Short mmCIF file of C-alpha atoms in Angstrom, two decimals:
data_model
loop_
_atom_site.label_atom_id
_atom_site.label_comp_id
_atom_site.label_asym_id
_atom_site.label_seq_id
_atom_site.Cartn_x
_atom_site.Cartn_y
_atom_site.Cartn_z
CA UNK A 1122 -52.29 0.69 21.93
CA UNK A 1123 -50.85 -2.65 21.41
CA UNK A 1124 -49.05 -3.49 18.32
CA UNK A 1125 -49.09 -7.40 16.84
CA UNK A 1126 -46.47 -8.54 14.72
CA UNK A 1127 -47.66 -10.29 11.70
CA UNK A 1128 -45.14 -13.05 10.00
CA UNK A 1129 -45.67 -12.11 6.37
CA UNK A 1130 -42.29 -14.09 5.13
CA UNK A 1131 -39.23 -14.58 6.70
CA UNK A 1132 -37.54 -11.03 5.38
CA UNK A 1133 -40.83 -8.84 6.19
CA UNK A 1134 -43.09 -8.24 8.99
CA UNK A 1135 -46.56 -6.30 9.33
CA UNK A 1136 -46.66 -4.36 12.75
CA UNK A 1137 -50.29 -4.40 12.37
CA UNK A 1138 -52.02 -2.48 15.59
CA UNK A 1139 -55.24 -3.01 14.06
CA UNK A 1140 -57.84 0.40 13.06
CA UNK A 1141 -57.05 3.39 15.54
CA UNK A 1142 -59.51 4.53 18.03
CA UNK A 1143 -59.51 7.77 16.81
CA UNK A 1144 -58.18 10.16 14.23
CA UNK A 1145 -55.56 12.56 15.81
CA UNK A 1146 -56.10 15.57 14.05
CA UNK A 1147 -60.01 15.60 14.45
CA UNK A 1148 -60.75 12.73 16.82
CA UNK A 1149 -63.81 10.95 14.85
CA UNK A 1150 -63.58 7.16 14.71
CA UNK A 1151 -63.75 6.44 10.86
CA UNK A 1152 -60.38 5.15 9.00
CA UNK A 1153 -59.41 2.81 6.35
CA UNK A 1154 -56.89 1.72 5.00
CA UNK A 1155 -54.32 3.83 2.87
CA UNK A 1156 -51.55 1.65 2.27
CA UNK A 1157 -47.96 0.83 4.44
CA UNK A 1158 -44.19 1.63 4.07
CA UNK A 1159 -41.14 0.40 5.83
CA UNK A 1160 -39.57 1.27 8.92
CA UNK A 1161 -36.65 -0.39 10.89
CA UNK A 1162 -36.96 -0.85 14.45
CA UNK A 1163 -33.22 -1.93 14.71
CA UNK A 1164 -30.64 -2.11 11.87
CA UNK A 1165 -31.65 -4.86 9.52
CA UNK A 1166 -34.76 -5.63 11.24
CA UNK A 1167 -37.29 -3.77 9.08
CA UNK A 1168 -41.49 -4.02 9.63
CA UNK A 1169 -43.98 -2.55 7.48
CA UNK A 1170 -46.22 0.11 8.94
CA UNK A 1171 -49.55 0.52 8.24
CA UNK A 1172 -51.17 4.23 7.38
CA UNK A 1173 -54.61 5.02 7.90
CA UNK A 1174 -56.70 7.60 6.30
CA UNK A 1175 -59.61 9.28 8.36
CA UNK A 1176 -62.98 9.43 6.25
CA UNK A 1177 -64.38 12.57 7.64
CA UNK A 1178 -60.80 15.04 7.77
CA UNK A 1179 -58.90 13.24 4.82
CA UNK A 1180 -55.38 13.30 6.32
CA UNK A 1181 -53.24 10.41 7.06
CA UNK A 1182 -51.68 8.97 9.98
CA UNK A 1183 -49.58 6.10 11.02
CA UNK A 1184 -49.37 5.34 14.36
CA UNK A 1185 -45.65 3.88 14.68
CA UNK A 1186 -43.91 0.45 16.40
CA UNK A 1187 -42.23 0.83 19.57
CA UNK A 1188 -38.83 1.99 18.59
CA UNK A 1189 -39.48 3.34 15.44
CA UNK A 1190 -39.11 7.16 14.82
CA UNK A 1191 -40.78 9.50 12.49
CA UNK A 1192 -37.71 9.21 9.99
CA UNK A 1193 -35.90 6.17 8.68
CA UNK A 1194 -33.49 6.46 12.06
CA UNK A 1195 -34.54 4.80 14.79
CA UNK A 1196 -32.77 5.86 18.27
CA UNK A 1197 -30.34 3.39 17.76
CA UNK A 1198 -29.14 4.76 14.55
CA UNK A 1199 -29.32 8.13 15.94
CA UNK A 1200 -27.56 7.79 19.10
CA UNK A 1201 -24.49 6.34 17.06
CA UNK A 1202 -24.42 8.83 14.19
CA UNK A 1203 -24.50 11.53 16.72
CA UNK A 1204 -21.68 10.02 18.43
CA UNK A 1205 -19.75 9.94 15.44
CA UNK A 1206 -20.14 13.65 14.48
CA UNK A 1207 -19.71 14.40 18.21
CA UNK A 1208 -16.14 12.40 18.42
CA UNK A 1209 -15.23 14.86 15.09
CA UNK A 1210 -16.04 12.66 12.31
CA UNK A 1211 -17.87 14.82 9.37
CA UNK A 1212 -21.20 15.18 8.37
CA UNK A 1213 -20.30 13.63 5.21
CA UNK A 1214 -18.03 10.68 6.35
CA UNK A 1215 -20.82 10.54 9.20
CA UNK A 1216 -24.06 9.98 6.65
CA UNK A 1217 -21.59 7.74 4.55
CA UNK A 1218 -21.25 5.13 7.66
CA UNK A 1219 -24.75 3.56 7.67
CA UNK A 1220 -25.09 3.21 4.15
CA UNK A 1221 -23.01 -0.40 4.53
CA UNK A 1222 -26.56 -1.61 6.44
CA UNK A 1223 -28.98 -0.23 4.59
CA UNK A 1224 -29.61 2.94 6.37
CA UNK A 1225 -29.72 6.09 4.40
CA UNK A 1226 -28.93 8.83 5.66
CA UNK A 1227 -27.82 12.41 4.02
CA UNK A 1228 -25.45 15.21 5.30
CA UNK A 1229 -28.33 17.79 5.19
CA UNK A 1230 -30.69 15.55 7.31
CA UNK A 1231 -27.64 15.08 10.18
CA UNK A 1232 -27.20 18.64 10.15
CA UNK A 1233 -30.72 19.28 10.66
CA UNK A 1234 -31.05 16.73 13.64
CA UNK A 1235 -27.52 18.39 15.05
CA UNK A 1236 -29.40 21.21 16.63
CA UNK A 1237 -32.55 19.53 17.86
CA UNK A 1238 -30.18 16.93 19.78
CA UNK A 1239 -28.36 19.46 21.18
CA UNK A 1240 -31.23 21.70 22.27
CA UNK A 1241 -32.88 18.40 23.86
CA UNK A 1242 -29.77 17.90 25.76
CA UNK A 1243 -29.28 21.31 26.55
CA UNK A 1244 -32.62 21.62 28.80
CA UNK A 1245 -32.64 18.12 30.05
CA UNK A 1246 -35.41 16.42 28.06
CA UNK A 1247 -33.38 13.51 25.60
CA UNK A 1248 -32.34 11.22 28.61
CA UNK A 1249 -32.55 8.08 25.97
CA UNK A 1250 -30.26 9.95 23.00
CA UNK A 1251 -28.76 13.27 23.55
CA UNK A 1252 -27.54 12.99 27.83
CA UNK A 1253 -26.31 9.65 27.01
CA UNK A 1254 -24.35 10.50 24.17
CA UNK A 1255 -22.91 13.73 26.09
CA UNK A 1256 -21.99 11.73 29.25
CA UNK A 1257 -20.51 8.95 27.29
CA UNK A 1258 -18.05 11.71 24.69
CA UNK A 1259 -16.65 13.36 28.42
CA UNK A 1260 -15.97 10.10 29.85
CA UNK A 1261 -14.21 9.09 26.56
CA UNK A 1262 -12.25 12.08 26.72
CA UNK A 1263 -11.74 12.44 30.21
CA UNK A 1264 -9.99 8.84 30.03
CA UNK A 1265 -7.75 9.94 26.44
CA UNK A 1266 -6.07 11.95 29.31
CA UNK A 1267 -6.95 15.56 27.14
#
């Protein structure tokens, strides 16, 4: 699935992939429609998504931009905030950084992610967030001289 990016105005953009071939809860082929939110692919480069609604099961899906997550952090976002908590800054201080760009992002929802990073990490399966983020806090410490 290829995605087009629609110039709406200068300060909002459409990623507009056009109807979906199929609903992915029950596979039939009839959507509409069903509104769009916002979603940043980078810091301060937000796009609108589009959701769809499938006619026959009701439910709605939005099949997301390259580089756009499920939640308001993209990997970017999340590969720094978990380097932050991982270097010892807290939770708090940690969901407090972001704000300054426009990213919002609360202690409760970092402590949640914690444990999912760590587990991907754990067995190998985060080579884009968690590894790099591990690899990257030993070297930094390996060269403090602790």
């Amino acid at each position: 699935m290829s995605f087009t990016v629609v110039p709406e105005d200068p300060a909002r953009q459409l990623a507009d992939p056009g109807p979906p071939e199929a609903c992915p809860y029950c596979g039939k082929r009839a959507s509409w429609r069903n509104g769009c939110y916002e979603r940043h692919r980078l810091p301060l480069d937000p796009c609108r998504v589009q959701r769809w609604r499938c006619q026959t099961c009701g439910r709605t899906h939005s099949p997301s931009p390259d580089g756009v997550t499920r939640q308001q952090r993209t990997w970017p976002w999340q590969e720094i905030l978990m380097r932050l908590y991982w270097l010892g800054v807290s939770l708090r201080a940690t969901s407090a950084s972001p704000e300054v760009l426009g990213c919002f992002v609360s202690p409760t929802s970092l402590w949640r992610d914690v444990p999912r990073l760590q587990m991907e990490v754990q067995w190998g399966q985060s080579t884009r967030c968690g590894t790099f983020i591990r690899e990257s806090v030993v070297a930094q410490l390996s060269n403090d001289g602790h």
